[in-house]
XYZ file of C-alpha atoms in Angstrom:
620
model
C -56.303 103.901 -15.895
C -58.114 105.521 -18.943
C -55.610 103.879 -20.721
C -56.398 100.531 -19.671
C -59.981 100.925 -19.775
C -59.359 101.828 -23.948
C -57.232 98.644 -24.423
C -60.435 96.221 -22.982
C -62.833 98.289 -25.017
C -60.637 97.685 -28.382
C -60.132 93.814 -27.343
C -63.724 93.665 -26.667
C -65.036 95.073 -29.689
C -62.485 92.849 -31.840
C -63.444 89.815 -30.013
C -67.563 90.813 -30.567
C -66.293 91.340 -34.534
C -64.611 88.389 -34.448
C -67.507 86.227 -33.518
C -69.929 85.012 -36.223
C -73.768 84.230 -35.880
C -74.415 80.752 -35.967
C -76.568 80.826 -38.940
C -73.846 82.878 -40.967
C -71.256 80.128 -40.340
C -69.603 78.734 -42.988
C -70.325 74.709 -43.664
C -68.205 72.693 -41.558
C -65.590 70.311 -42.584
C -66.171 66.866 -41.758
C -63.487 64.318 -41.071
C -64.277 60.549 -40.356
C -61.844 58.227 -39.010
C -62.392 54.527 -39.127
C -61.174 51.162 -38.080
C -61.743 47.857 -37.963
C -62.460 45.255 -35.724
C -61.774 46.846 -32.428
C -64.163 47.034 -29.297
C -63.896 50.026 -26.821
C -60.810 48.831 -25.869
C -59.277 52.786 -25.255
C -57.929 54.090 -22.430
C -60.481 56.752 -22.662
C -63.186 54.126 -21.532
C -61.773 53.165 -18.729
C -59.567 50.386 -20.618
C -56.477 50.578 -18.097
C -54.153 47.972 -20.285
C -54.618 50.276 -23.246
C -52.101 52.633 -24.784
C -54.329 54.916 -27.161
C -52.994 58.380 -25.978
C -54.084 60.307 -29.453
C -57.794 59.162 -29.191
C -58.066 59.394 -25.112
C -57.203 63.152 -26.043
C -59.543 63.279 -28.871
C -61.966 62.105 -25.819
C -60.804 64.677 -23.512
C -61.488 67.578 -25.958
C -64.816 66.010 -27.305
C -67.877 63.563 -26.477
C -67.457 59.779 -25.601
C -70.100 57.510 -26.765
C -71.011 54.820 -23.980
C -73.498 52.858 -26.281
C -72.599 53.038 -29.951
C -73.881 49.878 -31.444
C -73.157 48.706 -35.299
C -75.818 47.218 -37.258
C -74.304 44.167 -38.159
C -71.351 42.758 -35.977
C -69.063 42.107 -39.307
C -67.758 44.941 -42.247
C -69.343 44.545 -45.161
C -72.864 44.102 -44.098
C -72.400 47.144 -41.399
C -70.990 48.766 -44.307
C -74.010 48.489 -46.521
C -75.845 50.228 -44.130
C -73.718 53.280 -43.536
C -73.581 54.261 -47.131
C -77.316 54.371 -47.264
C -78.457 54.909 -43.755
C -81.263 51.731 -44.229
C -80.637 48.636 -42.360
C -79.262 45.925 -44.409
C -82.373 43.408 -43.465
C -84.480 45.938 -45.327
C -82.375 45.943 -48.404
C -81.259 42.786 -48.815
C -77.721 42.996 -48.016
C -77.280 41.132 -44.908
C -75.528 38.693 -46.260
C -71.723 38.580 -46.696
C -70.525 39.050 -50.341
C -74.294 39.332 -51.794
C -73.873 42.257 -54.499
C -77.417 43.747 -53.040
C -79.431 46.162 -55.139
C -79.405 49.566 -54.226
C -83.358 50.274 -53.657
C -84.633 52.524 -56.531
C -85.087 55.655 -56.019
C -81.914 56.386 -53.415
C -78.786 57.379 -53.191
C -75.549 56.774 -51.048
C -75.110 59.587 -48.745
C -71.848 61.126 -50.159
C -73.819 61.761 -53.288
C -76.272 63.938 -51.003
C -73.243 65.631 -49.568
C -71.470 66.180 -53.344
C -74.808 67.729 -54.828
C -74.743 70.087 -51.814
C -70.897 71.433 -52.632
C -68.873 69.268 -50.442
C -65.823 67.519 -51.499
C -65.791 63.761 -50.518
C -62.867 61.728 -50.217
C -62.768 58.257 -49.133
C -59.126 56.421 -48.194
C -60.240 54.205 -48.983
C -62.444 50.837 -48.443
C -65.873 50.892 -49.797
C -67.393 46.913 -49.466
C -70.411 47.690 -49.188
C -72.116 44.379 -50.300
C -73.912 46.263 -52.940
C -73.786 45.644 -56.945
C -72.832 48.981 -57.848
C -69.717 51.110 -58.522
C -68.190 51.697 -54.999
C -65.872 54.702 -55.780
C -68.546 56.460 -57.934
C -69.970 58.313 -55.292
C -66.732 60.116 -54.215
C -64.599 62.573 -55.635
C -61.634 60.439 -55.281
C -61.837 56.814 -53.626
C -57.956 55.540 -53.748
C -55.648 54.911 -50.875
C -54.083 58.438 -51.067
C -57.277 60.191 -50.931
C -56.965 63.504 -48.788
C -58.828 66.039 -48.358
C -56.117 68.334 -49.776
C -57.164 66.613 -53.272
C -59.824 69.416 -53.518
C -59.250 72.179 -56.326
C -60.166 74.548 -53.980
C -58.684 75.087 -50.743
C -62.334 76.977 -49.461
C -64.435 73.994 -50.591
C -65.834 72.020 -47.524
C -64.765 68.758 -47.627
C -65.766 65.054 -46.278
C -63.462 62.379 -45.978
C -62.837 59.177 -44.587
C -59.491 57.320 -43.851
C -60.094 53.960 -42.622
C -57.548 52.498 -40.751
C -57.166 48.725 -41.409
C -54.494 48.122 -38.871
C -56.447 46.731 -36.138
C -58.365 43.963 -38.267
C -58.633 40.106 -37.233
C -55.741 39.348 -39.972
C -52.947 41.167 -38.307
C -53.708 38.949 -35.088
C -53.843 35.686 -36.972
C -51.348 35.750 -38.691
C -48.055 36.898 -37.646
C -46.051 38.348 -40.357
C -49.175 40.778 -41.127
C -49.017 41.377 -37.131
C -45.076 42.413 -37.190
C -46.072 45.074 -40.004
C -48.691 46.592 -37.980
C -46.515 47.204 -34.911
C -43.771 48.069 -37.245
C -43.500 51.734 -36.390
C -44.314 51.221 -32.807
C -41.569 51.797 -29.510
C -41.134 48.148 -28.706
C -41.575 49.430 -24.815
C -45.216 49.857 -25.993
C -46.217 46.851 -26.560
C -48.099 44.688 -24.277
C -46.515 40.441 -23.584
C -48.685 37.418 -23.523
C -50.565 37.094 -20.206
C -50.182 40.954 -19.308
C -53.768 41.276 -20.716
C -56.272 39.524 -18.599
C -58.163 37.392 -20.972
C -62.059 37.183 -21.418
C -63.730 35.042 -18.853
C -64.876 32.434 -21.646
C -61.333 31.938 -23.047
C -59.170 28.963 -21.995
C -55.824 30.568 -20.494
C -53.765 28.777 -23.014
C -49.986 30.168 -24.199
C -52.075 31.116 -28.042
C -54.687 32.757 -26.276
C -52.435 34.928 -24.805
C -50.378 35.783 -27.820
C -53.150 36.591 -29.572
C -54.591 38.913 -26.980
C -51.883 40.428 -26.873
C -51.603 41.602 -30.219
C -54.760 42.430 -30.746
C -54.701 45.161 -27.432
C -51.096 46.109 -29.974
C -52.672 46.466 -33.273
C -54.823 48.997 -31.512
C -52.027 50.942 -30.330
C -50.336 51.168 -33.399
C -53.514 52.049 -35.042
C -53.882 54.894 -32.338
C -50.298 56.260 -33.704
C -51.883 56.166 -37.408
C -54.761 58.216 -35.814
C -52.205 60.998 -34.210
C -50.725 61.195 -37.309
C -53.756 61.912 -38.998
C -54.788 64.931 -36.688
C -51.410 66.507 -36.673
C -51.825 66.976 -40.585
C -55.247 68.669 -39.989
C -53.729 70.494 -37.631
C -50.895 71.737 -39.517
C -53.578 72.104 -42.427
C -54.888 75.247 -40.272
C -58.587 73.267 -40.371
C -58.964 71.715 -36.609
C -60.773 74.707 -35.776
C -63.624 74.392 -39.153
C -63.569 70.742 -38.749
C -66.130 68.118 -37.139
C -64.082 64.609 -36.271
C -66.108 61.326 -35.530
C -63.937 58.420 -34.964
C -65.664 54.881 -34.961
C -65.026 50.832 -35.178
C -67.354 49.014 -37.952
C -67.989 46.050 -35.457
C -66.346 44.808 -32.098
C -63.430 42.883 -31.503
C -62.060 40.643 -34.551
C -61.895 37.113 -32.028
C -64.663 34.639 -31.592
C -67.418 35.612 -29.990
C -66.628 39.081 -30.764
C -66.971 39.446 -34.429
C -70.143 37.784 -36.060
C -71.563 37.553 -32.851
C -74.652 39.979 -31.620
C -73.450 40.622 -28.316
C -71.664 43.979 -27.157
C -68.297 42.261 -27.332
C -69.548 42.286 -31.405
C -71.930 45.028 -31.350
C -70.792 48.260 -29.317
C -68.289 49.911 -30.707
C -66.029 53.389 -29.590
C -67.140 56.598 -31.076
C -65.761 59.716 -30.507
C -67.074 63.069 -31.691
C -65.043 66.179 -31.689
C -66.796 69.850 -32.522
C -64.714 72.705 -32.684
C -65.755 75.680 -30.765
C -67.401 77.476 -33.176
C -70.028 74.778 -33.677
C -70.605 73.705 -30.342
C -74.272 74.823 -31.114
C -74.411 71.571 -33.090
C -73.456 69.090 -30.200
C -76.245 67.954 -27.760
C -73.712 67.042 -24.946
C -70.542 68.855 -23.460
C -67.490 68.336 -24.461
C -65.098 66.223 -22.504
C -68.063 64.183 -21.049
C -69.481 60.875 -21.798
C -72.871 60.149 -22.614
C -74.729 56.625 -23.160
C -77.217 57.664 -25.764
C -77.665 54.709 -27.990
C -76.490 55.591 -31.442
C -76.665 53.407 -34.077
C -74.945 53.048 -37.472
C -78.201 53.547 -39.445
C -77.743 57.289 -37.756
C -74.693 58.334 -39.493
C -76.039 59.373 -42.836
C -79.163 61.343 -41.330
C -76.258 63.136 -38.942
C -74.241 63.690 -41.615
C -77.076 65.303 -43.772
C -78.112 67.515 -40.273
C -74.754 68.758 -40.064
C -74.332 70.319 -43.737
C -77.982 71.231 -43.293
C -79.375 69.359 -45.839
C -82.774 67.725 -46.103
C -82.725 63.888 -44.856
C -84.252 61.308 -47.301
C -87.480 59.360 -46.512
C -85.897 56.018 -46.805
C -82.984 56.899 -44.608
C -84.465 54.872 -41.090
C -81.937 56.123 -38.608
C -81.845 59.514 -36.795
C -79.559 62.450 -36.543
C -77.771 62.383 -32.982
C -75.705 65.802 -33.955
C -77.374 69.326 -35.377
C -79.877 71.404 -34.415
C -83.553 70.340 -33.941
C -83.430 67.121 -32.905
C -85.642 63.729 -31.923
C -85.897 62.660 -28.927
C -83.461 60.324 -28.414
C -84.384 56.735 -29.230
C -85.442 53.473 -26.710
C -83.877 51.132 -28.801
C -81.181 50.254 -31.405
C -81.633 47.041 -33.476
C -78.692 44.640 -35.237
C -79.203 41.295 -37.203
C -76.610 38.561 -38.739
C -77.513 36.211 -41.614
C -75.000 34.794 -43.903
C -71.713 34.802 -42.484
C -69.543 34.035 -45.275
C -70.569 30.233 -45.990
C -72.750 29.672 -43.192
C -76.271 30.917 -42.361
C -77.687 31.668 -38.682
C -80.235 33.967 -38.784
C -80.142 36.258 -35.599
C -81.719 39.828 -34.474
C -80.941 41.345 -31.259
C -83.001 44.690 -29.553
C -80.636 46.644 -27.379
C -82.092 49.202 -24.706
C -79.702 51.089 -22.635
C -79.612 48.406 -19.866
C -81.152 45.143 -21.673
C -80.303 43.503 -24.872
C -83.182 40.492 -26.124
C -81.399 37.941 -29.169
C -83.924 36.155 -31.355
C -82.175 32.893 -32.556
C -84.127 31.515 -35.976
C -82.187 28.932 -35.907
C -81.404 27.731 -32.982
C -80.728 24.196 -34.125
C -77.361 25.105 -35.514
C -74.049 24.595 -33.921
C -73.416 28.065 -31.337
C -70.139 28.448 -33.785
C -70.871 26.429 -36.777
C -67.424 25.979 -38.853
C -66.232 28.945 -40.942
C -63.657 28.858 -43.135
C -61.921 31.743 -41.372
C -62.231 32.008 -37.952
C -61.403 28.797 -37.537
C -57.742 29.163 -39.278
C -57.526 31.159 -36.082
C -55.032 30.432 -33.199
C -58.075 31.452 -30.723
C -60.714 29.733 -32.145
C -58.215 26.376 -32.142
C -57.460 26.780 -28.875
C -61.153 26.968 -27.597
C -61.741 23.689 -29.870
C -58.634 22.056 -28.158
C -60.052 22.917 -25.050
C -62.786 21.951 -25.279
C -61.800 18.499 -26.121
C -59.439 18.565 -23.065
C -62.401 19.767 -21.092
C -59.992 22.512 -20.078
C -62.568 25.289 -21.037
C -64.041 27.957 -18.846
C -67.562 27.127 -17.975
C -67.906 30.682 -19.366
C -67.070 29.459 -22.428
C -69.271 26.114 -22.849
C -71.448 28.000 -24.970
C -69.163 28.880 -27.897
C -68.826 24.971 -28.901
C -72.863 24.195 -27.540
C -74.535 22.365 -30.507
C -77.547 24.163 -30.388
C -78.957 27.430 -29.186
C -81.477 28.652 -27.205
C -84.918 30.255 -29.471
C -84.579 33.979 -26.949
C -81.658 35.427 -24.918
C -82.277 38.026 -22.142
C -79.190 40.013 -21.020
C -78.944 42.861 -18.568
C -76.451 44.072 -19.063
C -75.453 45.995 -16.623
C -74.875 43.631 -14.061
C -73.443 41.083 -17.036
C -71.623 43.004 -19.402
C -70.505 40.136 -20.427
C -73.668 38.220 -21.413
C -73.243 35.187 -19.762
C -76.783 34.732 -17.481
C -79.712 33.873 -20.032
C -82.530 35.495 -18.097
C -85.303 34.334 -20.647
C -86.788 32.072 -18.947
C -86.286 33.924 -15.435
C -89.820 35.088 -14.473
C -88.766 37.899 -12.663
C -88.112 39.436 -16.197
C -90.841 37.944 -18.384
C -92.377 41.198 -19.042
C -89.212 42.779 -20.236
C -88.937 39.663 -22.269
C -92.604 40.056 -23.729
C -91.310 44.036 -23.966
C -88.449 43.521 -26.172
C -90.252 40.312 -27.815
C -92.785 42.767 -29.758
C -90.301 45.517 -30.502
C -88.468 42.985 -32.396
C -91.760 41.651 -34.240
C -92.583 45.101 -34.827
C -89.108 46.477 -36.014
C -89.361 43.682 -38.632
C -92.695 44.063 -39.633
C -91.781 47.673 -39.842
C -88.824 47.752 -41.853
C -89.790 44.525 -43.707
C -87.174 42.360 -42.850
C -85.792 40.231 -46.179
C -83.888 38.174 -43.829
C -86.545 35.936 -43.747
C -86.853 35.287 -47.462
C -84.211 32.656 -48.324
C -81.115 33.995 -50.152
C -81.961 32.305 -53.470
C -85.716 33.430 -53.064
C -84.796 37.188 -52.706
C -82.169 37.089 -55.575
C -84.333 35.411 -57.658
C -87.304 37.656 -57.208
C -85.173 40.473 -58.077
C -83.749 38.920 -60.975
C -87.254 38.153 -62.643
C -88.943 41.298 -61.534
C -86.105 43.480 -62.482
C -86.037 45.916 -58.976
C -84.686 45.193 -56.075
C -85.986 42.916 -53.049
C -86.632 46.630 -51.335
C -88.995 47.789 -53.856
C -90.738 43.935 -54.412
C -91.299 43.701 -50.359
C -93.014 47.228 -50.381
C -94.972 46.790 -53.372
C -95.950 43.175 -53.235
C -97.452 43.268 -49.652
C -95.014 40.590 -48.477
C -96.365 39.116 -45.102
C -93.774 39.407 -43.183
C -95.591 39.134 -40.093
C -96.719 35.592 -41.048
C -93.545 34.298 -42.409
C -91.990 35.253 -39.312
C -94.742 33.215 -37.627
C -94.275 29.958 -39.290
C -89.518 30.698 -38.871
C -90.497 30.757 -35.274
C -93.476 30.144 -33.767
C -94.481 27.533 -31.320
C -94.960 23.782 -32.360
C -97.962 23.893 -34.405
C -97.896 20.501 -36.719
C -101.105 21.412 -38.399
C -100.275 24.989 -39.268
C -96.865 24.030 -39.927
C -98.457 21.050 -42.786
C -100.758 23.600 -43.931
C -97.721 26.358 -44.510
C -96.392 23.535 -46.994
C -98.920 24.553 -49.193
C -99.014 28.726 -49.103
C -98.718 30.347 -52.094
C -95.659 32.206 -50.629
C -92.286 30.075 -51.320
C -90.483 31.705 -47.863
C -93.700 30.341 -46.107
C -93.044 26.864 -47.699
C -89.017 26.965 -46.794
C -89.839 27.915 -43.433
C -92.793 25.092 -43.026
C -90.347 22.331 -44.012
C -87.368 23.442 -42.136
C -89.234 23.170 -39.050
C -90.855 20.068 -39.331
C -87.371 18.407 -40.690
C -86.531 19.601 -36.979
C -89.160 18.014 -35.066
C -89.493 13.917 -34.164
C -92.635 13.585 -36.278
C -93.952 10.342 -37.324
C -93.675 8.560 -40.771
C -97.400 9.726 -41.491
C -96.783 13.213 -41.432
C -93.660 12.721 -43.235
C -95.720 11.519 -46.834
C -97.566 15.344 -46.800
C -93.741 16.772 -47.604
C -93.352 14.973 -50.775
C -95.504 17.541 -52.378
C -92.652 20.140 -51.570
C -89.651 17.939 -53.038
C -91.179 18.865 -56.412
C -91.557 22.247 -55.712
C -90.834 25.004 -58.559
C -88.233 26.913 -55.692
C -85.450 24.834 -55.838
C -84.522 25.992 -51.796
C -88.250 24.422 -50.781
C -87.439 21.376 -52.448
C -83.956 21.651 -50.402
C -85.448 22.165 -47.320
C -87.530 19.075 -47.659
C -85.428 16.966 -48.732
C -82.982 18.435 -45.566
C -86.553 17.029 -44.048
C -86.758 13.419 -44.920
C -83.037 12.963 -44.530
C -83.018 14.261 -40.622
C -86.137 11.814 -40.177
C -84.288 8.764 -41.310
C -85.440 8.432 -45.309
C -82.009 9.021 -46.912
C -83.251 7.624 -50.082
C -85.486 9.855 -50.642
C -84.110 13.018 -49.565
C -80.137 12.771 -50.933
C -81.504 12.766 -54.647
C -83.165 15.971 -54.475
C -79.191 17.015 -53.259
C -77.531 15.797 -55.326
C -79.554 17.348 -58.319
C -79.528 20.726 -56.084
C -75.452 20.634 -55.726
C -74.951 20.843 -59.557
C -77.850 23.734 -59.899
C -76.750 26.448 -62.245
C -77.707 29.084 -59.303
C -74.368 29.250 -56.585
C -76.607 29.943 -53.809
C -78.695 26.815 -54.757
C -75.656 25.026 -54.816
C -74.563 26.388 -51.398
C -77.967 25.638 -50.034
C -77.208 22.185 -50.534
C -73.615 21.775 -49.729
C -74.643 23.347 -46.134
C -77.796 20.485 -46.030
C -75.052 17.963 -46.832
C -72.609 18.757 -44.580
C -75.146 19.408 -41.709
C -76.330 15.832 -42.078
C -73.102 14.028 -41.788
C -72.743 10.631 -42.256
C -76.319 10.258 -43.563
C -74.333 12.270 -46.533
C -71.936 9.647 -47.236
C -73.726 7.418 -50.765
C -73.150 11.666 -51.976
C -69.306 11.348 -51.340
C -68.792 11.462 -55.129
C -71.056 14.907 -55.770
C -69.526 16.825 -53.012
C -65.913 15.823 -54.319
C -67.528 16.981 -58.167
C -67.817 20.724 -56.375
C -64.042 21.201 -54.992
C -63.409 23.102 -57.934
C -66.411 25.571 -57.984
C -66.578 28.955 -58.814
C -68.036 30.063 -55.168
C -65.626 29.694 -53.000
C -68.087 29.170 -50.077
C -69.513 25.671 -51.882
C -65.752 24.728 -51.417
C -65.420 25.518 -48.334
C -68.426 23.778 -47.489
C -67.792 20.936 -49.352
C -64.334 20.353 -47.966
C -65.524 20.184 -44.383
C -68.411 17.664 -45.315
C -65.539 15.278 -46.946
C -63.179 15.812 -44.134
C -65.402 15.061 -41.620
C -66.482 12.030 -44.016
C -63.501 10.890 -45.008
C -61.378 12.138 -41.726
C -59.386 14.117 -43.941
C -57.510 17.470 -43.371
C -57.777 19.025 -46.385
C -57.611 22.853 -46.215
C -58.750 25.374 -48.619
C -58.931 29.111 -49.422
């Protein structure tokens, strides 16, 4: 018995030895894993036609997040603001392909993480829709980056492999889709039709094809994932190492992608802590929680969890560490540019509502782009449409217009489906989420309401970026946001023409072009056609075309499409296309931009002439 008794003591006293106060642990490794395009389609949330078995055990072992929502519902934009933890409305990189400038004074958050002795790898997509050096701020940024790159083996290290196996390209097009499944045990792979479709699709033989592959591409992603942990395993480091797997945006299908709902916007993330640090997660481990997190948090947590100091400009908050806020009310998400097309768009998400402000609602619900539409779904839903064959679910995706507000709760429509703006039952959680979008934008002065060729202009002539310039110059947001959206006001609106502030002016003669004012009120524009910003003088002459003076207007266009400025040009290519056949006496200056150097005037351009000209000319 004494002898027993001895053996506990001497296991006791070696497991006491053995363990290590928390504030003499060593800095913990930290291993992101990324993909793209992919909703929380996993079996781990509840996802029965899903086959992820590596990341339903990476649930298992650590914390599910119920309501992760990205910033921006495509990559690069999202992207922009996870390597500086700001929202891309507040630095001017909302829009796709921009080359932003980095606001002075900051840094990208791997930088933070170098300077503090960790060893950052990144495998290896950067895109982060700034003008800058993308693989500068890592130690190595190539597609064999691995943490076992570092000199030395007791460094801590960051890194990032981001899987590009589940993006909208391997379901479009189908010799990209047989590499993706490639490695994967045929008996794994899910047949047209097994998948029941969203309720807005039309059940057509593409539609299910393409579901199909994309609920495929995720498994085979899943088997890149397993992969991926059994190295870090066999590495010896699962037990120092911190694991956060995440999508950049929902789903890559229409209304998924580019779209502010949850089928766009909420993403899977999964956080594993080892034992050791448990101390450092807020929930228990092989639970779910529905704390909103957003993607403007990942820097700040990143910073909390190698202790460092987090950076006054950073806007998000750390959801993993010691010491933290109280957990936030509501997560915010905007779209602008989407490739060629603007539709400017914010959405405020609580836990169980979700409010979209449209700011331009007069645009097509899916205006054409380029690439979605090359897309066996998106053709479908346009042949069905034309059939009359689609789901009433579905009317919406080819509606010309959209409403000004959307109202969603979404817990009793997940899918987003029943508008309850104009419900009064819920007008004061519509007036609610109203203001804490007017106040998130006032707050983190949104540039999305400066016109693309405004903002890159002012940052051109003042040197500093559109960050710096909103800050410093007292921009009013506040009542350029009043004039993009306010109630009919013709006075106000006439008066705007003349404000000293060009985004004022743009925003004044885009909304009268949209209303069925009278030939009278018409003459006060033609101050604005001469205006020194060449996107007023678009706007107005957008203006007089929509209110039946052609000859007047197209001029202005013309002379706008051959502008040494691309987004000028763009500007104007979108104006020409959106008027249609009014456009036609230009027939001969959209044909002199085919050969641009932006390949979004092209695309533009080509869908004005084809619709012109009933063409099918396809480009790039």
């Amino acid at each position: 018995m004494q002898r027993i008794h001895n053996l506990w003591l001497c296991a006791a006293l070696c497991w006491l030895g053995c363990q290590t106060p928390e504030k003499d642990l060593p800095t913990p490794n930290i291993l992101w894993i990324t993909c793209e395009d992919i909703s929380p389609n996993l079996g781990a949330y509840g996802d029965t036609y899903a086959h992820t078995p590596n990341l339903d055990k990476l649930a298992k072992e650590g914390v599910l997040y119920t309501n992760a929502i990205a910033s921006a519902p495509v990559c690069a934009v999202a992207r922009s603001s996870i390597i500086t933890g700001m929202y891309a409305s507040s630095q001017g990189t909302q829009y796709m392909r921009c080359k932003g400038q980095l606001p002075e004074g900051t840094q990208l958050y791997p930088e933070y993480l170098r300077n503090a002795g960790y060893f950052c790898t990144n495998n290896s997509k950067t895109d982060y829709n700034l003008a800058l050096d993308n693989k500068a701020c890592w130690d190595v940024c190539t597609n064999q980056a691995h943490w076992r790159d570092r000199p030395n083996p007791d460094q801590p290290f960051f890194s990032i492999f981001n899987f590009g196996t589940s993006h909208e390209s391997r379901v479009n097009d189908a010799n990209r889709y047989k590499q993706a499944i490639t490695d994967l045990d045929p008996k794994l792979l899910k047949a047209p039709g097994q998948v029941p479709l969203p309720p807005y699709y039309p059940d057509l033989d593409t539609v299910r094809e393409l579901y199909s592959r994309y609920y495929n591409i995720i498994t085979a992603m899943d088997q890149q994932v397993g992969e991926l942990l059994t190295e870090l395993e066999t590495d010896g480091l699962i037990d120092n190492t911190i694991i956060v797997f995440y999508s950049d945006h929902g789903a890559g299908i229409p209304r998924h992608k580019r779209w502010l709902y949850d089928s766009g916007l909420k993403v899977p993330m999964i956080v594993k802590v080892p034992k050791r640090y448990q101390h450092l997660l807020p929930h228990s481990p092989g639970q779910a929680t529905d704390e909103l997190v957003s993607f403007i948090d990942l820097p700040p947590t990143l910073l909390k969890l190698a202790n460092l100091p987090i950076p006054d400009h950073m806007q998000g908050r750390a959801f993993l560490g010691e010491d933290l806020s109280p957990e936030r009310a509501y997560v915010y998400a905007g779209r602008d540019r989407m490739d060629e097309r603007y539709d400017m768009q914010r959405a405020v998400r609580s836990k169980q509502f979700k409010y979209i402000r449209y700011y331009e609602p007069y645009q097509a619900f899916c205006q054409y782009m380029n690439t979605p539409e090359k897309g066996g779904i998106m053709r479908a839903i346009r042949q069905a449409a034309e059939e009359g064959s689609l789901p009433e679910a579905g009317q919406h995706i080819v509606a010309p217009s959209k409403p000004t507000e959307e109202l969603f709760d979404l817990q009793t429509d997940p899918w987003e489906l029943n508008n309850l703006a104009n419900d009064p039952k819920y007008q004061s959680q519509l007036e609610e989420m109203r203001k804490a979008h007017g106040d998130w934008s006032d707050r983190t002065k949104d540039t999305g309401l400066i016109p693309e060729t405004i903002l890159r202009k002012w940052e051109s002539e003042q040197q500093q970026s559109i960050y710096a310039i909103m800050r410093a110059d007292n921009i009013p947001v506040s009542e350029i946001r009043k004039i993009a959206i306010g109630d009919f006001q013709l006075d106000e609106w006439l008066t705007a023409l003349q404000h000293p502030n060009a985004a004022v002016r743009y925003w004044a003669a885009i909304r009268l072009g949209n209303e069925s004012v009278t030939a009278d009120h018409i003459t006060q524009l033609k101050a604005t056609l001469a205006d020194k910003v060449p996107v007023v003088r678009i706007a107005s002459a957008r203006a007089y075309c929509l209110l039946g003076d052609e000859k007047t207007g197209l001029p202005v266009l013309n002379k706008a499409l051959q502008d040494e400025n691309e987004w000028v040009r763009l500007a104007s290519a979108l104006v020409l296309d959106e008027i249609a056949e009014r456009a036609r006496p230009s027939l001969s200056e959209l044909q002199s931009v085919m050969d641009d150097t932006n390949k979004y005037v092209v695309r533009v351009a080509n869908h004005a002439l084809n619709n012109l000209l009933g063409t099918a000319n396809v480009v790039r």
